[in-house]
mmCIF file of C-alpha atoms and ligand atoms in Angstrom:
data_model
loop_
_atom_site.group_PDB
_atom_site.id
_atom_site.type_symbol
_atom_site.label_atom_id
_atom_site.label_comp_id
_atom_site.label_asym_id
_atom_site.label_seq_id
_atom_site.Cartn_x
_atom_site.Cartn_y
_atom_site.Cartn_z
ATOM 1 C CA UNK S 144 -131.389 27.887 142.590
ATOM 2 C CA UNK S 145 -130.222 31.409 142.843
ATOM 3 C CA UNK S 146 -131.939 33.112 146.254
ATOM 4 C CA UNK S 147 -133.825 35.813 145.398
ATOM 5 C CA UNK S 148 -132.173 39.284 146.436
ATOM 6 C CA UNK S 149 -134.634 41.764 147.371
ATOM 7 C CA UNK S 150 -133.582 44.794 148.964
ATOM 8 C CA UNK S 151 -134.213 44.517 152.896
ATOM 9 C CA UNK S 152 -135.814 47.141 154.824
ATOM 10 C CA UNK S 153 -134.811 48.488 158.295
ATOM 11 C CA UNK S 154 -137.095 47.310 160.888
ATOM 12 C CA UNK S 155 -139.817 50.450 161.100
ATOM 13 C CA UNK S 156 -140.241 49.437 164.782
ATOM 14 C CA UNK S 157 -137.733 48.309 167.335
ATOM 15 C CA UNK S 158 -138.772 47.375 170.913
ATOM 16 C CA UNK S 159 -135.763 47.055 173.701
ATOM 17 C CA UNK S 160 -135.948 45.047 177.103
ATOM 18 C CA UNK S 161 -133.205 47.041 178.569
ATOM 19 C CA UNK S 162 -131.904 44.683 180.833
ATOM 20 C CA UNK S 163 -128.887 44.199 183.125
ATOM 21 C CA UNK S 164 -128.117 47.638 184.820
ATOM 22 C CA UNK S 165 -127.956 46.217 188.255
ATOM 23 C CA UNK S 166 -125.360 43.573 187.370
ATOM 24 C CA UNK S 167 -123.301 45.964 185.314
ATOM 25 C CA UNK S 168 -122.983 48.387 188.007
ATOM 26 C CA UNK S 169 -122.346 44.996 190.529
ATOM 27 C CA UNK S 170 -119.279 44.130 188.248
ATOM 28 C CA UNK S 171 -118.142 47.652 188.925
ATOM 29 C CA UNK S 172 -118.270 47.124 192.600
ATOM 30 C CA UNK S 173 -121.061 50.330 192.529
ATOM 31 C CA UNK S 174 -124.530 49.854 193.838
ATOM 32 C CA UNK S 175 -127.552 49.211 191.445
ATOM 33 C CA UNK S 176 -128.550 52.810 191.207
ATOM 34 C CA UNK S 177 -125.475 53.534 189.274
ATOM 35 C CA UNK S 178 -126.158 51.294 186.679
ATOM 36 C CA UNK S 179 -129.442 53.124 185.818
ATOM 37 C CA UNK S 180 -127.575 56.292 185.885
ATOM 38 C CA UNK S 181 -125.126 54.851 183.167
ATOM 39 C CA UNK S 182 -128.104 53.058 181.312
ATOM 40 C CA UNK S 183 -129.172 56.371 180.134
ATOM 41 C CA UNK S 184 -126.409 56.537 178.211
ATOM 42 C CA UNK S 185 -127.009 53.631 176.246
ATOM 43 C CA UNK S 186 -130.425 55.010 175.865
ATOM 44 C CA UNK S 187 -129.311 58.095 173.730
ATOM 45 C CA UNK S 188 -127.118 56.118 171.920
ATOM 46 C CA UNK S 189 -130.155 53.830 170.910
ATOM 47 C CA UNK S 190 -132.282 57.032 170.485
ATOM 48 C CA UNK S 191 -129.860 58.320 168.008
ATOM 49 C CA UNK S 192 -129.369 54.494 166.356
ATOM 50 C CA UNK S 193 -132.566 54.722 166.008
ATOM 51 C CA UNK S 194 -132.593 58.052 164.156
ATOM 52 C CA UNK S 195 -129.956 57.323 161.794
ATOM 53 C CA UNK S 196 -131.303 54.208 160.578
ATOM 54 C CA UNK S 197 -134.541 55.586 159.811
ATOM 55 C CA UNK S 198 -136.584 53.688 162.592
ATOM 56 C CA UNK S 199 -139.653 54.873 162.745
ATOM 57 C CA UNK S 200 -141.032 53.605 166.152
ATOM 58 C CA UNK S 201 -138.750 53.279 169.173
ATOM 59 C CA UNK S 202 -140.220 51.523 172.021
ATOM 60 C CA UNK S 203 -138.058 50.825 175.624
ATOM 61 C CA UNK S 204 -139.268 49.012 178.275
ATOM 62 C CA UNK S 205 -138.229 51.446 181.230
ATOM 63 C CA UNK S 206 -140.286 50.083 184.265
ATOM 64 C CA UNK S 207 -142.405 47.112 184.069
ATOM 65 C CA UNK S 208 -145.743 46.806 186.076
ATOM 66 C CA UNK S 209 -143.633 44.147 188.097
ATOM 67 C CA UNK S 210 -140.477 46.298 189.016
ATOM 68 C CA UNK S 211 -142.846 47.614 192.019
ATOM 69 C CA UNK S 212 -141.571 44.475 193.552
ATOM 70 C CA UNK S 213 -137.845 46.147 193.586
ATOM 71 C CA UNK S 214 -136.791 48.307 196.963
ATOM 72 C CA UNK S 215 -138.194 51.679 197.611
ATOM 73 C CA UNK S 216 -135.244 53.452 196.972
ATOM 74 C CA UNK S 217 -134.667 52.036 193.412
ATOM 75 C CA UNK S 218 -138.102 52.781 192.507
ATOM 76 C CA UNK S 219 -138.055 56.074 193.780
ATOM 77 C CA UNK S 220 -134.403 56.553 192.169
ATOM 78 C CA UNK S 221 -135.658 55.191 188.653
ATOM 79 C CA UNK S 222 -138.990 57.266 188.647
ATOM 80 C CA UNK S 223 -136.773 60.539 189.721
ATOM 81 C CA UNK S 224 -133.782 59.640 186.803
ATOM 82 C CA UNK S 225 -136.938 59.154 184.483
ATOM 83 C CA UNK S 226 -138.692 62.449 185.485
ATOM 84 C CA UNK S 227 -135.311 64.628 185.678
ATOM 85 C CA UNK S 228 -134.403 63.070 181.875
ATOM 86 C CA UNK S 229 -137.083 63.917 180.809
ATOM 87 C CA UNK S 230 -137.386 67.454 181.871
ATOM 88 C CA UNK S 231 -133.585 68.186 181.007
ATOM 89 C CA UNK S 232 -134.195 66.402 177.469
ATOM 90 C CA UNK S 233 -137.205 67.492 176.449
ATOM 91 C CA UNK S 234 -136.713 70.554 174.292
ATOM 92 C CA UNK S 235 -133.360 68.853 172.673
ATOM 93 C CA UNK S 236 -135.711 65.828 171.551
ATOM 94 C CA UNK S 237 -138.419 68.617 170.648
ATOM 95 C CA UNK S 238 -135.745 70.190 168.231
ATOM 96 C CA UNK S 239 -134.866 66.375 166.734
ATOM 97 C CA UNK S 240 -138.323 66.261 165.564
ATOM 98 C CA UNK S 241 -139.052 63.638 167.926
ATOM 99 C CA UNK S 242 -142.550 62.736 168.911
ATOM 100 C CA UNK S 243 -142.762 61.518 172.428
ATOM 101 C CA UNK S 244 -145.265 58.336 173.592
ATOM 102 C CA UNK S 245 -145.921 56.501 176.712
ATOM 103 C CA UNK S 246 -147.444 53.367 177.672
ATOM 104 C CA UNK S 247 -148.437 51.889 180.911
ATOM 105 C CA UNK S 248 -150.429 52.461 183.451
ATOM 106 C CA UNK S 249 -149.788 55.720 184.513
ATOM 107 C CA UNK S 250 -152.584 56.464 187.399
ATOM 108 C CA UNK S 251 -150.070 54.941 189.938
ATOM 109 C CA UNK S 252 -146.714 56.797 188.827
ATOM 110 C CA UNK S 253 -145.942 59.922 191.196
ATOM 111 C CA UNK S 254 -147.488 63.386 190.298
ATOM 112 C CA UNK S 255 -144.477 65.216 188.826
ATOM 113 C CA UNK S 256 -143.442 62.176 186.575
ATOM 114 C CA UNK S 257 -147.096 62.278 185.335
ATOM 115 C CA UNK S 258 -147.037 65.807 184.793
ATOM 116 C CA UNK S 259 -143.409 65.689 183.220
ATOM 117 C CA UNK S 260 -144.939 63.008 180.990
ATOM 118 C CA UNK S 261 -147.842 65.068 180.083
ATOM 119 C CA UNK S 262 -145.689 68.194 179.074
ATOM 120 C CA UNK S 263 -143.398 66.120 176.718
ATOM 121 C CA UNK S 264 -146.237 64.500 174.822
ATOM 122 C CA UNK S 265 -147.743 68.176 174.385
ATOM 123 C CA UNK S 266 -144.613 69.695 173.266
ATOM 124 C CA UNK S 267 -143.808 66.711 170.867
ATOM 125 C CA UNK S 268 -147.504 66.148 169.921
ATOM 126 C CA UNK S 269 -146.794 67.449 166.102
ATOM 127 C CA UNK S 270 -143.336 66.183 165.453
ATOM 128 C CA UNK S 271 -143.003 63.907 162.581
ATOM 129 C CA UNK S 272 -139.680 61.987 163.113
ATOM 130 C CA UNK S 273 -138.782 59.205 165.257
ATOM 131 C CA UNK S 274 -141.358 58.092 167.479
ATOM 132 C CA UNK S 275 -140.193 57.577 171.053
ATOM 133 C CA UNK S 276 -142.504 55.076 173.217
ATOM 134 C CA UNK S 277 -141.029 54.747 176.900
ATOM 135 C CA UNK S 278 -142.905 51.873 178.809
ATOM 136 C CA UNK S 279 -143.608 53.119 181.821
ATOM 137 C CA UNK S 280 -145.292 50.374 184.853
ATOM 138 C CA UNK S 281 -145.915 48.682 181.733
ATOM 139 C CA UNK S 282 -147.352 45.231 181.581
ATOM 140 C CA UNK S 283 -148.686 42.874 178.643
ATOM 141 C CA UNK S 284 -150.864 41.307 180.902
ATOM 142 C CA UNK S 285 -152.299 44.435 182.533
ATOM 143 C CA UNK S 286 -152.800 45.976 179.141
ATOM 144 C CA UNK S 287 -154.677 43.089 177.692
ATOM 145 C CA UNK S 288 -156.529 43.464 180.717
ATOM 146 C CA UNK S 289 -157.672 47.091 180.347
ATOM 147 C CA UNK S 290 -158.447 46.890 177.011
ATOM 148 C CA UNK S 291 -160.983 44.360 177.584
ATOM 149 C CA UNK S 292 -162.494 46.762 180.662
ATOM 150 C CA UNK S 293 -162.727 49.284 178.019
ATOM 151 C CA UNK S 294 -164.355 47.287 175.251
ATOM 152 C CA UNK S 295 -166.722 46.101 178.376
ATOM 153 C CA UNK S 296 -167.453 49.353 179.220
ATOM 154 C CA UNK S 297 -168.059 50.590 175.850
ATOM 155 C CA UNK S 298 -170.777 48.207 175.059
ATOM 156 C CA UNK S 299 -169.123 46.514 172.361
ATOM 157 C CA UNK S 300 -170.138 43.058 172.203
ATOM 158 C CA UNK S 301 -168.723 41.664 168.908
ATOM 159 C CA UNK S 302 -164.902 40.953 169.886
ATOM 160 C CA UNK S 303 -162.517 40.817 166.953
ATOM 161 C CA UNK S 304 -158.900 41.076 167.094
ATOM 162 C CA UNK S 305 -159.042 44.387 165.279
ATOM 163 C CA UNK S 306 -161.134 45.528 168.526
ATOM 164 C CA UNK S 307 -158.972 44.437 170.910
ATOM 165 C CA UNK S 308 -155.900 45.841 168.922
ATOM 166 C CA UNK S 309 -157.581 49.188 169.134
ATOM 167 C CA UNK S 310 -157.981 48.996 172.750
ATOM 168 C CA UNK S 311 -154.305 48.673 173.404
ATOM 169 C CA UNK S 312 -152.613 51.330 174.606
ATOM 170 C CA UNK S 313 -150.416 50.831 171.488
ATOM 171 C CA UNK S 314 -153.655 51.464 169.260
ATOM 172 C CA UNK S 315 -152.029 53.834 167.040
ATOM 173 C CA UNK S 316 -148.530 52.395 166.742
ATOM 174 C CA UNK S 317 -147.649 49.514 164.638
ATOM 175 C CA UNK S 318 -146.529 45.862 165.987
ATOM 176 C CA UNK S 319 -142.776 45.584 166.455
ATOM 177 C CA UNK S 320 -140.444 44.264 164.017
ATOM 178 C CA UNK S 321 -137.381 43.524 166.102
ATOM 179 C CA UNK S 322 -137.783 43.102 169.764
ATOM 180 C CA UNK S 323 -133.957 43.290 171.224
ATOM 181 C CA UNK S 324 -133.150 41.682 174.885
ATOM 182 C CA UNK S 325 -129.656 42.667 176.420
ATOM 183 C CA UNK S 326 -128.306 40.927 179.384
ATOM 184 C CA UNK S 327 -127.964 37.369 178.071
ATOM 185 C CA UNK S 328 -131.661 36.724 179.326
ATOM 186 C CA UNK S 329 -133.861 34.960 177.151
ATOM 187 C CA UNK S 330 -137.494 36.029 178.050
ATOM 188 C CA UNK S 331 -140.398 38.279 177.479
ATOM 189 C CA UNK S 332 -141.430 39.579 181.135
ATOM 190 C CA UNK S 333 -144.479 40.799 180.020
ATOM 191 C CA UNK S 334 -143.287 43.034 177.365
ATOM 192 C CA UNK S 335 -145.696 43.849 174.261
ATOM 193 C CA UNK S 336 -147.049 40.413 174.762
ATOM 194 C CA UNK S 337 -150.036 40.781 171.916
ATOM 195 C CA UNK S 338 -147.805 43.658 169.799
ATOM 196 C CA UNK S 339 -144.868 40.762 169.752
ATOM 197 C CA UNK S 340 -146.871 37.749 168.187
ATOM 198 C CA UNK S 341 -144.649 37.849 165.302
ATOM 199 C CA UNK S 342 -141.768 39.724 166.036
ATOM 200 C CA UNK S 343 -138.197 38.910 165.417
ATOM 201 C CA UNK S 344 -136.333 38.035 168.945
ATOM 202 C CA UNK S 345 -132.656 39.294 168.995
ATOM 203 C CA UNK S 346 -130.755 38.374 172.382
ATOM 204 C CA UNK S 347 -126.927 39.634 173.586
ATOM 205 C CA UNK S 348 -125.046 39.145 176.519
ATOM 206 C CA UNK S 349 -124.294 42.708 176.346
ATOM 207 C CA UNK S 350 -125.355 44.246 179.955
ATOM 208 C CA UNK S 351 -127.556 47.444 178.840
ATOM 209 C CA UNK S 352 -125.146 50.223 180.122
ATOM 210 C CA UNK S 353 -122.330 48.555 178.106
ATOM 211 C CA UNK S 354 -124.823 48.868 174.715
ATOM 212 C CA UNK S 355 -123.596 50.283 171.958
ATOM 213 C CA UNK S 356 -124.382 51.542 168.633
ATOM 214 C CA UNK S 357 -122.382 48.740 167.073
ATOM 215 C CA UNK S 358 -124.697 46.481 169.130
ATOM 216 C CA UNK S 359 -127.156 48.147 167.866
ATOM 217 C CA UNK S 360 -126.768 47.652 163.997
ATOM 218 C CA UNK S 361 -125.286 44.018 164.740
ATOM 219 C CA UNK S 362 -129.086 43.529 166.232
ATOM 220 C CA UNK S 363 -130.643 45.449 162.731
ATOM 221 C CA UNK S 364 -128.242 42.966 160.625
ATOM 222 C CA UNK S 365 -129.365 40.010 162.325
ATOM 223 C CA UNK S 366 -133.302 40.826 161.531
ATOM 224 C CA UNK S 367 -132.241 41.317 157.987
ATOM 225 C CA UNK S 368 -131.038 37.715 157.976
ATOM 226 C CA UNK S 369 -134.019 36.559 159.286
ATOM 227 C CA UNK S 370 -136.689 35.351 157.114
ATOM 228 C CA UNK S 371 -140.201 36.591 158.131
ATOM 229 C CA UNK S 372 -143.095 34.278 157.701
ATOM 230 C CA UNK S 373 -146.022 35.027 159.411
ATOM 231 C CA UNK S 374 -147.271 31.489 159.043
ATOM 232 C CA UNK S 375 -147.113 31.389 155.664
ATOM 233 C CA UNK S 376 -145.068 28.997 153.593
ATOM 234 C CA UNK S 377 -141.527 30.275 152.219
HETATM 235 C C1 LIG L 623 -132.942 46.686 184.106
HETATM 236 O O1 LIG L 623 -131.793 46.240 184.762
HETATM 237 C C2 LIG L 623 -133.550 48.020 184.118
HETATM 238 C C3 LIG L 623 -134.894 47.914 185.151
HETATM 239 C C4 LIG L 623 -135.375 46.764 184.958
HETATM 240 C C5 LIG L 623 -135.548 49.182 185.603
HETATM 241 P P1 LIG L 623 -132.084 45.627 185.728
HETATM 242 O O2 LIG L 623 -132.050 46.882 186.785
HETATM 243 O O3 LIG L 623 -133.363 44.883 185.799
HETATM 244 O O4 LIG L 623 -130.219 45.104 185.784
HETATM 245 P P2 LIG L 623 -130.286 43.441 186.399
HETATM 246 O O5 LIG L 623 -131.246 42.645 185.440
HETATM 247 O O6 LIG L 623 -130.560 43.199 187.714
HETATM 248 O O7 LIG L 623 -129.061 43.281 185.957
HETATM 249 C C1 LIG L 624 -137.821 43.365 182.545
HETATM 250 O O1 LIG L 624 -136.483 43.410 183.374
HETATM 251 C C2 LIG L 624 -137.864 45.183 182.362
HETATM 252 C C3 LIG L 624 -137.464 46.367 182.141
HETATM 253 C C4 LIG L 624 -136.179 46.246 181.349
HETATM 254 C C5 LIG L 624 -137.978 47.581 182.529
HETATM 255 P P1 LIG L 624 -136.761 42.822 184.315
HETATM 256 O O2 LIG L 624 -135.170 42.960 185.010
HETATM 257 O O3 LIG L 624 -137.265 43.711 185.173
HETATM 258 O O4 LIG L 624 -137.125 41.411 184.183
HETATM 259 P P2 LIG L 624 -136.793 39.972 184.959
HETATM 260 O O5 LIG L 624 -137.135 40.038 186.456
HETATM 261 O O6 LIG L 624 -135.596 39.499 184.916
HETATM 262 O O7 LIG L 624 -137.503 38.795 184.100
HETATM 263 MG MG1 LIG L 625 -133.000 43.046 184.962
#
């Protein structure tokens, strides 16, 4: 029997665990923070590639709720890097019709970063191109915990999957179709636990600062060869 040839759609939502900055730096004999700085280049490449591929949502795991365990200097460097970048590149993202969003526990972040996040969200609010979502101080368990608290506070008594979904940070964002993790680690590290229930996973040994457009396209190619069943029969 001939295999059915359906035109495959690119994933509407790609989420990336951008891992391996420290190891990349280590290999070059540089301090870890140099890896984060270099990782920014890969982030720009991924944003451009997502736009070119017509991806509607790109979620980037930028700082996990557990990354506070790192040395204070590294944590501070990361927040400063995010703030600087968002401040400097906000206008260009806006010109490119990109809508910038954030998920994660904001309260605990430095004030300047929170202000910059708010400004860029406001600036790009009405944009209709790529939805670019930064997960900052994000943890899937924390997100579900926060959702349960919100539901309790609202007085809702009837718990359904839909009620929970609507109380996640990602209430208005479709679930990811493809989750990419770089650096060879094969774990979820508390990323999009609820949303990723039926995501396709793509793992690559490439360290994040070395990630290229070709790597991005390879991940999409692998996605096209998957058969998503969502529990059904093929
Ligand atoms: C990912 O790279 C960036 C963040 C987690 C903020 P890492 O800093 O985790 O790099 P490795 O895993 O130590 O190589
Ligand atoms: C996950 O990477 C978090 C981000 C990429 C922001 P980690 O490097 O923190 O994950 P683990 O500690 O190896 O699981
Ligand atoms: Mg890591």
